[in-house]
PDB file of C-alpha atoms in Angstrom:
ATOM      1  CA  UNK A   1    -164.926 -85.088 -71.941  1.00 72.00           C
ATOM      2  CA  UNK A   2    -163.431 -84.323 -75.127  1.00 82.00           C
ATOM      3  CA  UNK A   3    -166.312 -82.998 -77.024  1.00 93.00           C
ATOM      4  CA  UNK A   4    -165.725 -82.413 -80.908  1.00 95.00           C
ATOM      5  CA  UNK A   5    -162.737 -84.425 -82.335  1.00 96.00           C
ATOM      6  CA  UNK A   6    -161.732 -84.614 -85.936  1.00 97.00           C
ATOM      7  CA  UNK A   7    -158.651 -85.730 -87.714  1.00 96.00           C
ATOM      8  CA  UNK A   8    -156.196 -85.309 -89.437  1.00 96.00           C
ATOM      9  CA  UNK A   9    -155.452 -81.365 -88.480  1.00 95.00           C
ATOM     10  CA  UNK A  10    -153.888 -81.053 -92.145  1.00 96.00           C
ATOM     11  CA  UNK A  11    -154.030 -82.993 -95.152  1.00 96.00           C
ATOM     12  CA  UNK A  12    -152.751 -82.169 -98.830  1.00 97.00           C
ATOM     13  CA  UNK A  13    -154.285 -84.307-101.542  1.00 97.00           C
ATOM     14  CA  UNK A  14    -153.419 -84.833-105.310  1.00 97.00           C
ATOM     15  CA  UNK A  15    -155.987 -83.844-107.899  1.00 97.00           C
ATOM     16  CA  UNK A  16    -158.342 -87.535-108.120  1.00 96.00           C
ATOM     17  CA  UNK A  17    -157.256 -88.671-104.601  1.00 97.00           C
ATOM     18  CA  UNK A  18    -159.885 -89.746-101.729  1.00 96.00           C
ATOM     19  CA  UNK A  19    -159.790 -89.254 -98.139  1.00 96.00           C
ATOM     20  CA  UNK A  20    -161.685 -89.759 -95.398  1.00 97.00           C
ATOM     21  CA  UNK A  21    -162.530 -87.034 -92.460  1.00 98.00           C
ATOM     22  CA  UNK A  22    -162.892 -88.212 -89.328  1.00 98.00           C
ATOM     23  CA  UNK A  23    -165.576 -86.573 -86.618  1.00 98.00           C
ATOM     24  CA  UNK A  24    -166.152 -88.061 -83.278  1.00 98.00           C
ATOM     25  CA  UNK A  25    -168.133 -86.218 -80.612  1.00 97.00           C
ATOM     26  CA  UNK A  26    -168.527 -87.663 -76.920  1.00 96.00           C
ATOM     27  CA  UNK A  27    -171.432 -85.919 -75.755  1.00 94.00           C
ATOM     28  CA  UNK A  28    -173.741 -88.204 -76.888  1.00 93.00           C
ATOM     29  CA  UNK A  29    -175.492 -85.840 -79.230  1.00 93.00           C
ATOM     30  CA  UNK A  30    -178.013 -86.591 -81.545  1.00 91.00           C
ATOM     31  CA  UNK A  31    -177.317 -84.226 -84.558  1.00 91.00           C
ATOM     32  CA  UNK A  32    -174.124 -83.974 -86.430  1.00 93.00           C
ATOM     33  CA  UNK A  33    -173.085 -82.004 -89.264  1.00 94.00           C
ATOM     34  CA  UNK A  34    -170.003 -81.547 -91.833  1.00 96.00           C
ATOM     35  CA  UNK A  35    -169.434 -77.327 -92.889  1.00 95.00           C
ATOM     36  CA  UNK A  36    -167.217 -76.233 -95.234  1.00 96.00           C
ATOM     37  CA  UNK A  37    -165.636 -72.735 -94.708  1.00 93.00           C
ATOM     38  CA  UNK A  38    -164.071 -70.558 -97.243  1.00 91.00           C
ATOM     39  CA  UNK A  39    -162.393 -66.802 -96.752  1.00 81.00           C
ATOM     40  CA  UNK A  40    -164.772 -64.212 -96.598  1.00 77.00           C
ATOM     41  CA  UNK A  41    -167.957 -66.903 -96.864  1.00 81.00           C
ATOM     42  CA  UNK A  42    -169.232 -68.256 -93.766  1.00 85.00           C
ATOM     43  CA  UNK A  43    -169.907 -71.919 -93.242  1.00 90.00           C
ATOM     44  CA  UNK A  44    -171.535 -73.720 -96.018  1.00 91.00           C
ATOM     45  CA  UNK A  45    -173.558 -76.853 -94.527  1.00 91.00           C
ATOM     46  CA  UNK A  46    -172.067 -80.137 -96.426  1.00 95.00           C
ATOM     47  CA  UNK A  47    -174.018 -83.127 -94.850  1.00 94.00           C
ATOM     48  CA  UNK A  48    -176.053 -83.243 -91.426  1.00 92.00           C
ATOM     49  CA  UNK A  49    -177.205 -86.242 -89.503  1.00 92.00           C
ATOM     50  CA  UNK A  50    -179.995 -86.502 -87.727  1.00 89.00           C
ATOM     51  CA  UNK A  51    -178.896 -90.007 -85.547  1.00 91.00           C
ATOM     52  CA  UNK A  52    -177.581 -93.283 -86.406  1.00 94.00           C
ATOM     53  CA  UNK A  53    -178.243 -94.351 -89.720  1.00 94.00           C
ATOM     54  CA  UNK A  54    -179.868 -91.109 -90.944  1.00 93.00           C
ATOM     55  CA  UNK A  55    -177.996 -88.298 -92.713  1.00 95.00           C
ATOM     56  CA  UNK A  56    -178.921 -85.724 -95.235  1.00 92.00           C
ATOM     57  CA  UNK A  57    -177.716 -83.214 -97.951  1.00 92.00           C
ATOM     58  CA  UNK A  58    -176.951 -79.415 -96.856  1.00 89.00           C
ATOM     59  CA  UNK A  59    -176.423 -76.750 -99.190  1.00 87.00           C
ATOM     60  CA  UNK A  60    -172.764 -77.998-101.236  1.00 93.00           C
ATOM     61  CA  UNK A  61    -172.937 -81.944-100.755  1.00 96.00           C
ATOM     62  CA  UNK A  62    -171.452 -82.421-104.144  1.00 96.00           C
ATOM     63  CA  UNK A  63    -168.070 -83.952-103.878  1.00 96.00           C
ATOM     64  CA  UNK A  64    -168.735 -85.428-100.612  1.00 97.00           C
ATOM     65  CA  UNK A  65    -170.553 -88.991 -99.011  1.00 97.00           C
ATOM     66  CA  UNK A  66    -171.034 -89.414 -94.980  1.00 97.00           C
ATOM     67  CA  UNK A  67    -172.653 -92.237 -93.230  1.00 96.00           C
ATOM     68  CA  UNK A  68    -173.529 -92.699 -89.421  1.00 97.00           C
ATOM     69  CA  UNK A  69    -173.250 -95.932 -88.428  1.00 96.00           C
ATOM     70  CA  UNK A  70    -173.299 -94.993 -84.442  1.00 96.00           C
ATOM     71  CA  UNK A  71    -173.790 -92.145 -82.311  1.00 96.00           C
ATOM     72  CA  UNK A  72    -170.648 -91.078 -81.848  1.00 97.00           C
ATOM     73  CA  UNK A  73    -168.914 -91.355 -85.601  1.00 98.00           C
ATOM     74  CA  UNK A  74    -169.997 -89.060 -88.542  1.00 98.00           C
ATOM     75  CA  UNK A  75    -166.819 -89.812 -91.232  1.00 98.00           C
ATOM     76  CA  UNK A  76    -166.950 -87.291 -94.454  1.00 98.00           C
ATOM     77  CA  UNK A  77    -165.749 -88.876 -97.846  1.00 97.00           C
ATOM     78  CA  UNK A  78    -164.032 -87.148-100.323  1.00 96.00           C
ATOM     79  CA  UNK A  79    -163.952 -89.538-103.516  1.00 89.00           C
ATOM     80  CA  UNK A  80    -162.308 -87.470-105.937  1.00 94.00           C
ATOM     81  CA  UNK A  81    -160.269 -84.732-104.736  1.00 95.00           C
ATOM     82  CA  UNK A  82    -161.222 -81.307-107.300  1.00 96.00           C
ATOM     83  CA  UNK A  83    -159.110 -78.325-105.795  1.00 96.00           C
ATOM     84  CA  UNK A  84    -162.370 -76.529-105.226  1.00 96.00           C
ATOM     85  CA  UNK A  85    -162.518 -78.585-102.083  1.00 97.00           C
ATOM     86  CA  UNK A  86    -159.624 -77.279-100.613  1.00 97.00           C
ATOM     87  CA  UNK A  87    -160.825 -75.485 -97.552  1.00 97.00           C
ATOM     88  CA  UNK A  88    -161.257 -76.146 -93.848  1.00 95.00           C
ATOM     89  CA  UNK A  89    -163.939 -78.400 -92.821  1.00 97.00           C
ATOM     90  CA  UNK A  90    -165.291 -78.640 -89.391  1.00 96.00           C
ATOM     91  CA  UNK A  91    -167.360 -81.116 -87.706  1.00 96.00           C
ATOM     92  CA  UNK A  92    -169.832 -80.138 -85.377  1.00 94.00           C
ATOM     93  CA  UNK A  93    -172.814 -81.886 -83.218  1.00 93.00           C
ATOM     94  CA  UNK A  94    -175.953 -80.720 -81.253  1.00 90.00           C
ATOM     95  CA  UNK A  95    -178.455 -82.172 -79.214  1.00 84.00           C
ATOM     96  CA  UNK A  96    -182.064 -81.708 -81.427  1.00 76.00           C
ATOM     97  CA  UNK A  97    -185.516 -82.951 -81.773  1.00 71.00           C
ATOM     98  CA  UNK A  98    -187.326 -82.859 -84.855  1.00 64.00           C
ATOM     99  CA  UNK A  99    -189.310 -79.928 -85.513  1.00 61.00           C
ATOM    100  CA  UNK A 100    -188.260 -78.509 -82.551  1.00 63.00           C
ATOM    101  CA  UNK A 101    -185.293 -76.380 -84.523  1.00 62.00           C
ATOM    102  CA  UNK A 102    -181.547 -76.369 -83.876  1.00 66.00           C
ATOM    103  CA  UNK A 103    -179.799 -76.135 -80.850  1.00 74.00           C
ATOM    104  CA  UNK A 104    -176.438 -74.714 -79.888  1.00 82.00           C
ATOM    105  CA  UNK A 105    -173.673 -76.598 -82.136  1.00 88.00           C
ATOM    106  CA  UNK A 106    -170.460 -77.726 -80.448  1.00 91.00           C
ATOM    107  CA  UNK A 107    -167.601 -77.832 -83.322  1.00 93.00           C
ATOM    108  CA  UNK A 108    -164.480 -79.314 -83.197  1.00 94.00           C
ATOM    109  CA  UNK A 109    -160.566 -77.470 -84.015  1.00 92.00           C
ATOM    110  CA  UNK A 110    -161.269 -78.368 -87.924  1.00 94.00           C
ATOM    111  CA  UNK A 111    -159.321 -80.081 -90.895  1.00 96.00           C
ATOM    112  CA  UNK A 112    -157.536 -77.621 -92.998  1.00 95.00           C
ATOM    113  CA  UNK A 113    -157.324 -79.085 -96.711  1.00 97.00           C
ATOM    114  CA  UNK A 114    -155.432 -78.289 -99.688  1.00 96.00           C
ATOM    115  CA  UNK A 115    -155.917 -80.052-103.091  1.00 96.00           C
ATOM    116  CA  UNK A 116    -153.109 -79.653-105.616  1.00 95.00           C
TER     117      UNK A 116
ATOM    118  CA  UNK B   1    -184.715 -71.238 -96.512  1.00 76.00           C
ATOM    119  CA  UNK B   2    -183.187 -68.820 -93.794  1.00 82.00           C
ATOM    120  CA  UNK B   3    -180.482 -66.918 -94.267  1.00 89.00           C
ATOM    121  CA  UNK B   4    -177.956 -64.074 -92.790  1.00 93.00           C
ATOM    122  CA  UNK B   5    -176.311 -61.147 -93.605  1.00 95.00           C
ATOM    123  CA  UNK B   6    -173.421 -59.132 -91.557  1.00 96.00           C
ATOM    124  CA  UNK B   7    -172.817 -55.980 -93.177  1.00 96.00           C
ATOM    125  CA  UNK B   8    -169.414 -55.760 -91.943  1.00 95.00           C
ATOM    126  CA  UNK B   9    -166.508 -57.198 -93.114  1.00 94.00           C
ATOM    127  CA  UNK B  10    -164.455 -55.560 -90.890  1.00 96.00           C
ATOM    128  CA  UNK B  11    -164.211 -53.719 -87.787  1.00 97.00           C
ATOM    129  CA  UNK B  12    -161.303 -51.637 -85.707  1.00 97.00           C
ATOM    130  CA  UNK B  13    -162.418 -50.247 -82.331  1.00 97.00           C
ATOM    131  CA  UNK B  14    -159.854 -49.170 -79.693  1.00 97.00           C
ATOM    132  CA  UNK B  15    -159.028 -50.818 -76.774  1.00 97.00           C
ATOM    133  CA  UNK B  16    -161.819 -50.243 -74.089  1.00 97.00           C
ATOM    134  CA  UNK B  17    -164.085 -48.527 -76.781  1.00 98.00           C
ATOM    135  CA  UNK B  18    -167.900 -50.266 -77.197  1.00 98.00           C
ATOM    136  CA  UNK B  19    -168.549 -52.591 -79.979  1.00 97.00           C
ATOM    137  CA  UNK B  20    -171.529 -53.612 -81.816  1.00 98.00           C
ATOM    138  CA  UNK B  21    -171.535 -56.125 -84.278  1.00 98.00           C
ATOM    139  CA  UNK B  22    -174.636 -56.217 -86.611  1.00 98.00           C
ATOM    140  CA  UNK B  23    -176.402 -58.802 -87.773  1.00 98.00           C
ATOM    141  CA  UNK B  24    -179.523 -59.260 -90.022  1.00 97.00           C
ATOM    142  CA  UNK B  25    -181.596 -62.689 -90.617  1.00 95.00           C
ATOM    143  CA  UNK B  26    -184.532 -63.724 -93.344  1.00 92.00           C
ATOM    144  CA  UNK B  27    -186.940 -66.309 -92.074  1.00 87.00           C
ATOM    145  CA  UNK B  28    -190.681 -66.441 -92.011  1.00 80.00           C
ATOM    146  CA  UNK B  29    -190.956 -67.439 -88.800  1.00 81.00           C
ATOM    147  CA  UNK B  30    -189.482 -67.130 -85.157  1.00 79.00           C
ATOM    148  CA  UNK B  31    -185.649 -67.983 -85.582  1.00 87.00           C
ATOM    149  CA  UNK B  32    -183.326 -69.110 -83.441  1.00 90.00           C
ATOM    150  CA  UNK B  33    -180.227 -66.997 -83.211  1.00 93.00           C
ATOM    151  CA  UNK B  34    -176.630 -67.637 -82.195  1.00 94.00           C
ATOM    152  CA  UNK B  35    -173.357 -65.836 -82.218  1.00 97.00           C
ATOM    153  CA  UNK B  36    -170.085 -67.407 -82.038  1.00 96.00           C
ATOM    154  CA  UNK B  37    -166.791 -66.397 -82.017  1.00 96.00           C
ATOM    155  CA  UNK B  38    -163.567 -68.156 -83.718  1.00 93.00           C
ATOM    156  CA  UNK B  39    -160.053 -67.391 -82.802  1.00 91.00           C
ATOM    157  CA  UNK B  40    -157.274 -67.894 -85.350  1.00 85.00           C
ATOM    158  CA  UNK B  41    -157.132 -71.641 -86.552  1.00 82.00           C
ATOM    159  CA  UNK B  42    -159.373 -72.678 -84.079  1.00 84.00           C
ATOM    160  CA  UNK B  43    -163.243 -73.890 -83.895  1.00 86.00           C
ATOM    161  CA  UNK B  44    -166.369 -72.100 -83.250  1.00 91.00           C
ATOM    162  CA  UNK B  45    -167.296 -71.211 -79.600  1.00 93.00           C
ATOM    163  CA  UNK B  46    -170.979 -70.322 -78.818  1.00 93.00           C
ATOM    164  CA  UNK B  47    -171.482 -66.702 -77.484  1.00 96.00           C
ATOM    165  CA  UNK B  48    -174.800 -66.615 -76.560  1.00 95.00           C
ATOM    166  CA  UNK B  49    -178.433 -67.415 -77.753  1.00 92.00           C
ATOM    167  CA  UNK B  50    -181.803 -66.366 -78.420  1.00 92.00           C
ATOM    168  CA  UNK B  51    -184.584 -68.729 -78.698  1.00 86.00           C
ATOM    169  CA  UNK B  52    -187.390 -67.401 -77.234  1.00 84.00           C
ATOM    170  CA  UNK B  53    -188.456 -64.983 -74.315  1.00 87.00           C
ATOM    171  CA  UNK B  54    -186.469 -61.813 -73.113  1.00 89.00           C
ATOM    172  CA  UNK B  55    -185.077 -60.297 -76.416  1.00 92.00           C
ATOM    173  CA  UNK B  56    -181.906 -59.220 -74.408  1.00 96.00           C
ATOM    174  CA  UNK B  57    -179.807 -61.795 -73.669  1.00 96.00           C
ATOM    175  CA  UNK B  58    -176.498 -62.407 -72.128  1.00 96.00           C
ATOM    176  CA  UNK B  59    -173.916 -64.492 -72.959  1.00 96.00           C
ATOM    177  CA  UNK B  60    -170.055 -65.275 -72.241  1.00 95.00           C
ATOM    178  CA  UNK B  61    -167.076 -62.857 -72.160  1.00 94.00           C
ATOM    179  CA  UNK B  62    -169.225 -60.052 -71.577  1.00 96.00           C
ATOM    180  CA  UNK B  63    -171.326 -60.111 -75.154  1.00 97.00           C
ATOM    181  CA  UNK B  64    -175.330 -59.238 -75.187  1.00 98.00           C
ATOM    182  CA  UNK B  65    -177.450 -59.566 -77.976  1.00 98.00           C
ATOM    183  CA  UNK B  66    -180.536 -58.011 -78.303  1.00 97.00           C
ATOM    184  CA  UNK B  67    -183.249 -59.746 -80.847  1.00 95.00           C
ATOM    185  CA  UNK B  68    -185.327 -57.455 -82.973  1.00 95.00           C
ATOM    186  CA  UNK B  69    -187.893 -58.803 -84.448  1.00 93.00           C
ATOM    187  CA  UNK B  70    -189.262 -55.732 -86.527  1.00 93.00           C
ATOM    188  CA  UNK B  71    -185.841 -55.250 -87.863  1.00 95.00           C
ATOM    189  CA  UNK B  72    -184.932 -58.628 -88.561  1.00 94.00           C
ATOM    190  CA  UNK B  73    -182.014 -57.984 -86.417  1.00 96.00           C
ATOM    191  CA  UNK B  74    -179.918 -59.627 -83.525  1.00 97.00           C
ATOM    192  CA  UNK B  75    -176.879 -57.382 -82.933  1.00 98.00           C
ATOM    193  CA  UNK B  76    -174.093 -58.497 -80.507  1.00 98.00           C
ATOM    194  CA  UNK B  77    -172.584 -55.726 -78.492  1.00 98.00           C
ATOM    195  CA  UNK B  78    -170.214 -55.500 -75.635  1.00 98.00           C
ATOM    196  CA  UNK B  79    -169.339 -51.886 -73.468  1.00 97.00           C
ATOM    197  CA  UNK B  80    -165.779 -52.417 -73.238  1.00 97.00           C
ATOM    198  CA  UNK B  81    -163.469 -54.525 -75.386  1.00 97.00           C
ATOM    199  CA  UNK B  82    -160.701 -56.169 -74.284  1.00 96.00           C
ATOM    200  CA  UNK B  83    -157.154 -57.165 -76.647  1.00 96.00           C
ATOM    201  CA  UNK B  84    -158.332 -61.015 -76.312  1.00 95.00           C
ATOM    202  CA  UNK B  85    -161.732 -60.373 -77.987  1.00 96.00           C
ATOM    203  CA  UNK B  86    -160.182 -59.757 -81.404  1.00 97.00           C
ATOM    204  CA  UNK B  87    -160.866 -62.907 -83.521  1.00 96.00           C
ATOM    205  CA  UNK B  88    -163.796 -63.653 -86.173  1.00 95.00           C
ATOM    206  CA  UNK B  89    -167.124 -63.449 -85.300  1.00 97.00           C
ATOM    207  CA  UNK B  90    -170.376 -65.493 -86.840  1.00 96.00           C
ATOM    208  CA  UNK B  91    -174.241 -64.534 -86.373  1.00 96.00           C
ATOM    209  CA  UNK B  92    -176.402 -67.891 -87.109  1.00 93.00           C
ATOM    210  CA  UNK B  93    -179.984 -68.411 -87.663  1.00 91.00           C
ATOM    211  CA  UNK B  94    -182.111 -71.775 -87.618  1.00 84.00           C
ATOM    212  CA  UNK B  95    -185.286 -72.619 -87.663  1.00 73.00           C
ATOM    213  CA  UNK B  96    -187.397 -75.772 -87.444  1.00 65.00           C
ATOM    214  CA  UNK B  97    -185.643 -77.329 -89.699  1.00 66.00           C
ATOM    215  CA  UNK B  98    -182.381 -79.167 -89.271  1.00 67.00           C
ATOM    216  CA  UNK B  99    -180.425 -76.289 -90.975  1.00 74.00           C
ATOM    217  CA  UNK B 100    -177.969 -73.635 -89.647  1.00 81.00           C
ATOM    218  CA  UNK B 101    -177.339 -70.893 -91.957  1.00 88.00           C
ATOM    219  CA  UNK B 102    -173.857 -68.558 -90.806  1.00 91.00           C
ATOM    220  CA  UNK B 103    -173.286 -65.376 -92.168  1.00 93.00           C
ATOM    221  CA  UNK B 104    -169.857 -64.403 -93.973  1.00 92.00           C
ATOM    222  CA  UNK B 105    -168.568 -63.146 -90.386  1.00 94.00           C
ATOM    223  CA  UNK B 106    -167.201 -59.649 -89.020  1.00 96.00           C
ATOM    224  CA  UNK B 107    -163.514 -59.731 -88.164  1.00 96.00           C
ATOM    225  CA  UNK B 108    -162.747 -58.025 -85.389  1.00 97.00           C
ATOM    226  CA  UNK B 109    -159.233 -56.075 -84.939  1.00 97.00           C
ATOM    227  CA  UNK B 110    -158.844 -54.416 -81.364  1.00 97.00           C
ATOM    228  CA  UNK B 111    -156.259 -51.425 -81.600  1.00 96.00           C
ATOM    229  CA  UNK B 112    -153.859 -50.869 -78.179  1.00 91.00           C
TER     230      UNK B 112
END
């Protein structure tokens, strides 16, 4: 049992260059989100998904695209690398029901990102 | 929607010294509450959390957190720290939404 994957570990992007993060998560959980985390402010809340085929905006989404096409996969797109995305970005999933609030969130080791 | 606030940026304690860790929320209704704690370049690790019920509650490595609700407050605490426990430490909040709001985190530096 794995849990929380994501690669790569490190990436550094040119200015106008894409990528794609992966996030895989083997505990067949529901929910999965993308956070953003700067020095000295928390985790910011990029995209969330709710299961398969569902996802939604968080609090920064600009920038960034995600789809869920099964359970396990939650990729984040960056189209155009600006260097205020460098950061690390962390994947995370939890098991949820709607309107029942948030459970505990399992996150994976991370993607640290620089943009040059 | 919710948010949280940890005063401290952060914190020294010695060695075997008690620690408290404070933590203050905003939502208008019962939260659900969650520490974590990250070590240096890696992921978050849950520490404990409060949903409902006794407002004391235990979690791993030692921690408690006690829920306040007149205060707004969930404050992680441990008697006796140990060298391994220094690292970066996150209060959460979330509701019945689908949203998890962090605070900026306390980072914790344990002197010998």
């Amino acid at each position: 049992n794995a849990g929380v994957t994501q690669t790569p570990k490190f990436r550094i992007l040119k200015i106008g260059q894409s990528m794609t993060l992966q996030c895989t998560q083997d505990m067949n959980h529901n929910y999965m989100y993308w956070y953003r985390q700067d020095p000295g402010m928390g985790l910011k809340l990029i995209y969330y998904s709710v299961g398969a085929g569902i996802t939604d905006k968080g609090e920064v989404p600009n920038g960034y695209n995600v789809s869920r096409s099964t359970t396990e996969d939650f990729p984040l797109r960056l189209e155009l690398a600006a260097p205020s995305q460098t950061s690390v970005y962390f994947c995370a999933s939890s098991y949820g029901e709607l309107g029942t609030g948030v459970h505990e969130q399992y996150f994976g080791p991370g993607t640290r990102l620089t943009v040059t | 929607a919710q948010s949280v606030t940890q005063p401290d940026i952060h914190i020294t304690v010695s060695e075997g010294a008690s620690l408290e860790l404070r933590c203050n929320y905003s939502y208008g209704a019962t939260p659900y509450l969650f520490w974590y704690v990250q070590s240096p370049g890696q992921g978050l690790q849950l520490l404990l959390k409060y949903f409902s019920g006794d407002t004391l509650v235990q979690g791993i490595k030692g921690f408690e957190a006690e829920f306040k609700r007149s205060q707004s407050s969930f404050n992680l605490r441990k008697p006796s720290v140990h060298w391994s426990d220094a690292a970066e430490y996150f209060c959460a909040v979330g509701g019945n939404n689908n949203d998890m709001r962090f605070g900026a985190g306390t980072r914790l530096t344990v002197k010998p």
